[in-house]
Amino acid sequence: MLNFSFQNPTKIHFGEDQIHLIAKEIPADAKVLLVYGGGSIKSNGVYDQVVAALADHTWFEFSGIEPNPKYQTLMKSLEIIEKEDIDYLLAVGGGSVVDGAKFIAAAALFEGDDPWDILAKQTPVEKALPLGAVLTLPATGSESNGNSVVTRDGDKLPFASPLVRPQFAVLDPKVTLSLSDRQISNGVIDAFIHVMEQYLTYSVNGKVQDRFAEGLLQTLIEEGPKALQAETKDDLEIRANIMWSATMALNGLLGAGVPQDWSTHMIGHELTGGFGIDHARTLSIVLPAVMKIKRKEKHGKLVQYAERVWHLTDTDEEVKIDKAIELTEDFFKRMDVPVRLSEIDITKDQIDGLIERLEQHGMTELGEHSDITLDVSRKILEEAL
Ligand code: NZQ
Ligand code: ZN
């Protein structure tokens, strides 16, 4: 196992009807900015619950944060923050709203010329407003990590800082019942791939991390499709297991002390930045191709994945790997997400543009061995056609 330091201070309130607890988590004298997205929280009753909980606080609101939050939209919030002297952010929504609130938290106290530098130049965040979250879409893990992804004119860039990790997060599985099938699928797939990117590398004998990862993968494979089926759709135990899996998938625990390979995400971000494809739907296309192209380097872990996650018993390891990749794609298809670029109408002649963008964004040495060069990314994209 590799050396690591681990701390995750986000306090989680998990379960039905916990939203009222935000009242005691946010300091009584705080001036709160409630930030949210396009309005789903108004139609599913979450907004009303939050407003009721904030009855004794001074609060303002900023809405309109779109999926794959845009820099220009987020920057508009700085006006009200300054005017009203806001000193606490409450994000209510999915990963885009939470990520957006994180950027706002850092941008509000940024002392350089342009907060975009936090993303484009990776200027370290020195100060940030404190924030909390009410999560409405289990997927990204953003509710208890320090990561955020922001888009500006097709450039979709990540930044990370412990200063933007939410202080608390409320996870009520009931609020996920209003999600569309597409968003349920996206969430399950995003979480699944977060686990894979911290697992499918090479063994450092991190038995705890491996077995946690395998448990999460099996849970998502078991519960994901049930959340789409009419008979089990409204089952809150299924929703709860998905929600907790998604948080655990990217709260820092799985990745501590093991190598990681975020190439699927980095290549996927270019598909979202360039073509507006949903985040998870880029990942379901790229991951199988990464598994195939990096099969040799990932051999040991692929065999372990085949045996422990899919319970394959073939004696020939290559057969086991073939079947495991096929079963992974089958699972993605059952979750109704694409597994090939052709399904989203992206053709070979568009790969050059994607490679150029990877180069512009410095994504030239991806993977656990930093050996996913632009040439290898090209092979991955060609494999995904
Ligand atoms: O905007 P509203 O009206 O709220 O609607 C949203 C949005 O249209 C809707 N929604 C959310 N909760 C709902 C709901 N609709 C009905 N009922 C509910 N309970 O769902 C739509 C998608 O929301 P979004 O927040 O965009 O989805 P997700 O949570 O998948 O977040 C995706 C973003 O997170 C980033 C992605 O790149 C993408 O920008 N990621 C963040 C990560 C992190 N911070 O660690 C890691 C991830 O890998 C990912 O990159
Ligand atoms: Zn993701």
PDB file of C-alpha atoms in Angstrom, residues 10 44 106 114-115 130 151 174 195 245 256 282 294 326 328 358 362 373:
ATOM      1  CA  THR A  10     -17.782  16.509   5.988  1.00  0.00           C
ATOM      2  CA  ASN A  44     -40.160  18.251  -5.753  1.00  0.00           C
ATOM      3  CA  ALA A 106     -13.317  30.230  -3.859  1.00  0.00           C
ATOM      4  CA  ASP A 114      -9.393  36.486 -12.559  1.00  0.00           C
ATOM      5  CA  PRO A 115     -10.882  33.546 -10.624  1.00  0.00           C
ATOM      6  CA  PRO A 130     -17.680  27.877   4.080  1.00  0.00           C
ATOM      7  CA  THR A 151     -16.973  24.916 -17.926  1.00  0.00           C
ATOM      8  CA  LYS A 174     -36.486  10.321  -0.785  1.00  0.00           C
ATOM      9  CA  VAL A 195     -14.755   3.385  -8.160  1.00  0.00           C
ATOM     10  CA  SER A 245     -22.460   4.121  -2.726  1.00  0.00           C
ATOM     11  CA  ALA A 256      -6.207   6.600  -0.238  1.00  0.00           C
ATOM     12  CA  THR A 282     -19.027  10.078 -21.837  1.00  0.00           C
ATOM     13  CA  LYS A 294      -4.646  -0.778 -21.345  1.00  0.00           C
ATOM     14  CA  GLU A 326     -18.388  -7.673 -21.980  1.00  0.00           C
ATOM     15  CA  THR A 328     -19.363  -4.323 -17.867  1.00  0.00           C
ATOM     16  CA  LEU A 358      -6.613  17.207 -24.535  1.00  0.00           C
ATOM     17  CA  GLY A 362      -2.286  19.479 -20.594  1.00  0.00           C
ATOM     18  CA  THR A 373      -0.088   9.975 -24.101  1.00  0.00           C
TER      19      THR A 373
END
